[in-house]
C-alpha positions as MATLAB code, in Angstrom:
seq = 'XXXXXXXXXXXXXXXXXXXXXXXXXXXXXXXXXXXXXXXXXXXXXXXXXXXXXXXXXXXXXXXXXXXXXXXXXXXXXXXXXXXXXXXXXXXXXXXXXXXXXXXXXXXXXXXXXXXXXXXXXXXXXXXXXXXXXXXXXXXXXXXXXXXXXXXXXXXXXXXXXXXXXXXXXXXXXXXXXXXXXXXXXXXXXXXXXXXXXXXXXXXXXXXXXXXXXXXXXXX';
ca = [
       1.730   -6.152   11.618;
      -1.175   -4.053   10.312;
      -4.929   -4.110   10.895;
      -6.544   -4.428    7.468;
     -10.152   -4.617    6.277;
     -11.039   -6.035    2.858;
     -14.580   -5.285    1.695;
     -15.659   -7.755   -0.972;
     -14.751  -11.447   -1.094;
     -14.885  -12.172   -4.801;
     -11.890  -13.355   -6.802;
      -9.879  -10.197   -6.078;
     -10.903   -9.786   -2.446;
     -10.253  -13.398   -1.479;
      -6.844  -13.423   -3.174;
      -5.875  -10.148   -1.537;
      -7.038  -11.333    1.899;
      -5.027  -14.540    1.618;
      -1.900  -12.682    0.498;
      -2.203  -10.258    3.408;
      -2.896  -12.901    6.041;
       0.142  -14.838    4.850;
       2.132  -11.625    5.385;
       1.307  -11.739    9.118;
      -1.341   -9.020    9.086;
      -4.592   -8.907   11.057;
      -7.115   -9.217    8.232;
     -10.892   -8.926    8.366;
     -13.051   -9.617    5.290;
     -16.576   -8.274    4.797;
     -19.038   -9.522    2.184;
     -22.821   -9.404    1.952;
     -22.874  -13.071    0.863;
     -21.659  -15.390    3.655;
     -21.096  -18.177    1.106;
     -18.376  -16.047   -0.517;
     -16.020  -16.754    2.379;
     -15.634  -20.344    1.187;
     -13.192  -19.051   -1.440;
     -10.760  -18.125    1.340;
     -10.071  -21.787    2.044;
      -8.422  -23.277    5.103;
      -5.228  -21.235    4.863;
      -6.940  -17.947    5.744;
      -6.246  -17.038    9.372;
      -8.275  -13.834    9.535;
     -11.850  -12.942   10.513;
     -14.978  -12.675    8.363;
     -18.215  -10.693    8.746;
     -21.324  -11.069    6.602;
     -22.988   -7.751    5.781;
     -22.830   -4.591    3.690;
     -19.401   -2.994    3.572;
     -20.889    0.462    4.134;
     -22.797   -0.606    7.261;
     -21.091    1.233   10.108;
     -22.067   -1.410   12.668;
     -20.347   -4.074   10.572;
     -17.310   -1.860   10.016;
     -16.964   -1.203   13.743;
     -17.184   -4.930   14.478;
     -14.510   -5.473   11.839;
     -12.227   -3.043   13.684;
     -12.352    0.073   11.543;
     -11.563    2.256   14.550;
      -8.094    0.661   14.699;
      -7.774    0.055   10.960;
      -4.496    0.891    9.206;
      -5.601    0.070    5.660;
      -8.943   -0.602    3.974;
      -9.465   -2.032    0.495;
     -12.937   -1.812   -1.073;
     -12.998   -4.355   -3.907;
     -16.657   -5.176   -4.458;
     -18.109   -5.309   -7.977;
     -19.815   -1.918   -7.518;
     -17.916    1.344   -8.005;
     -20.561    3.178   -5.983;
     -20.216    0.807   -3.028;
     -16.424    0.972   -3.160;
     -16.521    4.763   -3.240;
     -18.962    4.911   -0.323;
     -16.912    2.509    1.805;
     -13.675    4.421    1.222;
     -15.325    7.765    2.000;
     -16.773    6.376    5.259;
     -13.367    5.003    6.213;
     -11.521    8.236    5.448;
     -13.989   10.868    6.641;
     -15.705    9.200    9.603;
     -12.986    6.948   10.993;
      -9.769    8.630    9.817;
      -8.390    5.430    8.286;
      -4.957    6.573    7.067;
      -4.939    4.469    3.905;
      -7.944    3.378    1.853;
      -8.058    2.213   -1.747;
     -11.019    1.423   -4.010;
     -11.327   -0.884   -6.981;
     -12.545    1.032  -10.039;
     -14.413   -0.727  -12.842;
     -15.834    2.122  -14.915;
     -13.046    4.450  -16.000;
     -15.712    7.070  -16.670;
     -15.749    7.538  -12.891;
     -12.012    8.207  -12.744;
     -12.396   12.003  -12.816;
     -14.712   11.908   -9.806;
     -12.292    9.681   -7.908;
      -9.416   12.034   -8.685;
     -11.396   15.099   -7.605;
     -12.229   13.410   -4.317;
      -8.608   12.407   -3.811;
      -9.494    8.692   -3.688;
      -6.709    6.184   -4.194;
      -7.888    3.550   -6.652;
      -6.804    0.578   -8.727;
      -8.267   -0.030  -12.167;
     -10.259   -3.234  -12.522;
      -8.344   -4.187  -15.653;
      -5.046   -4.495  -13.761;
      -3.761   -7.297  -11.535;
      -5.834   -5.712   -8.832;
      -5.015   -7.909   -5.834;
      -1.274   -7.701   -6.496;
      -1.376   -3.934   -6.992;
      -3.320   -3.275   -3.810;
      -1.043   -5.670   -1.921;
       1.971   -3.697   -3.088;
       0.398   -0.443   -1.904;
      -0.163   -1.932    1.544;
       3.237   -3.544    1.969;
       5.084   -0.461    0.742;
       3.662    1.407    3.706;
       5.721    4.588    3.567;
       6.614    6.792    0.639;
       4.811    6.906   -2.697;
       4.273    3.601   -4.434;
       5.108    3.871   -8.147;
       4.644    0.385   -9.590;
       5.184   -3.334   -9.081;
       7.596   -5.365  -11.212;
       7.489   -9.064  -10.398;
       8.429   -9.394   -6.727;
       9.870   -5.870   -6.598;
       8.298   -2.561   -5.598;
       9.362    0.787   -7.004;
       8.873    3.496   -4.379;
       9.776    7.155   -4.004;
      10.534    8.698   -0.629;
      12.522   11.340    1.227;
      15.684    9.820    2.675;
      15.825    9.704    6.474;
      19.352    9.457    7.897;
      18.469   10.788   11.347;
      19.224    7.368   12.863;
      22.688    7.238   11.261;
      25.993    8.641   12.470;
      26.321   10.625    9.248;
      23.947   12.830    7.268;
      25.096   11.202    4.016;
      25.477    7.734    2.525;
      26.982    6.403   -0.700;
      24.610    4.815   -3.186;
      26.806    1.698   -3.300;
      26.632    1.337    0.496;
      22.853    1.683    0.608;
      22.406   -0.780   -2.249;
      24.793   -3.395   -0.863;
      23.574   -3.164    2.708;
      19.880   -3.554    1.881;
      19.896   -5.210   -1.563;
      18.061   -2.374   -3.275;
      18.679   -0.415   -6.452;
      18.656    3.383   -6.386;
      17.266    4.445   -9.771;
      17.305    8.248   -9.409;
      17.570   11.017   -6.830;
      16.871   14.704   -6.330;
      18.493   16.981   -3.767;
      16.260   18.235   -0.973;
      16.452   21.781   -2.355;
      15.523   20.582   -5.860;
      18.676   22.000   -7.448;
      20.141   18.681   -8.608;
      18.498   15.547   -9.926;
      20.325   12.635  -11.511;
      20.624    8.926  -12.230;
      23.269    7.931   -9.668;
      26.513    6.027  -10.007;
      27.736    3.738   -7.200;
      29.932    6.613   -5.953;
      27.087    9.143   -5.803;
      26.416   10.513   -2.328;
      22.906   10.851   -0.935;
      22.047   13.282    1.865;
      19.358   13.414    4.521;
      16.161   14.778    2.939;
      17.049   13.866   -0.654;
      14.220   12.328   -2.659;
      15.140    8.894   -3.993;
      13.507    6.454   -6.399;
      14.282    2.909   -5.270;
      13.530   -0.618   -6.490;
      13.217   -3.038   -3.568;
      12.104   -6.656   -3.203;
       9.020   -7.344   -1.053;
      11.046   -9.094    1.627;
      13.414   -6.148    2.042;
      10.727   -3.483    2.500;
      10.952   -3.594    6.332;
      14.718   -3.018    6.071;
      14.523   -0.025    3.747;
      11.506    1.462    5.572;
      13.750    2.949    8.260;
      15.213    5.256    5.603;
      11.780    6.609    4.660;
      10.664    9.877    6.201;
       7.085    9.953    7.479;
];
């Protein structure tokens, strides 16, 4: 379970908040218009606060000091940028993502190292996938599957290696590619390929299996 703040309760924010609350997360939604919370409906089991998403008093009430992930999805790029910067720089929120409308601002976002989702995409679904992936680098979402890249952690296993076929069968994932920890070998694997602790792997995994595969992801 994660502590998540969603700033903005429009079409994207309300959908994202509902998806996250249904995933057994602690979700708090902030919007300057208290009437916006009506879009959450009766199924939302989180908390709401009316106010500006960049107001530190509101953010503290919403739990930003214990926040694991913040999504700023208002209709203003400037507000989203400000909220994410406050979260990252003042409260050390480990993961924060902003919705980006004007692609002319993309360069500034990249220079600041801000994680963002373009407003022309299926924004709620894309941000949801970033949150639920948790560890590793999220690559893309395909239907109900996530494609993630991570360094393989076998420290909990009896062996420092595992066959691709064993990993795939045990956790219902598909290993698409791998690279040795030293970078000398990279390949599209066969079922008989052997993976070692520290290898970088590209894996397709269904949403429901993410908790299972997460134990193989190095922090």
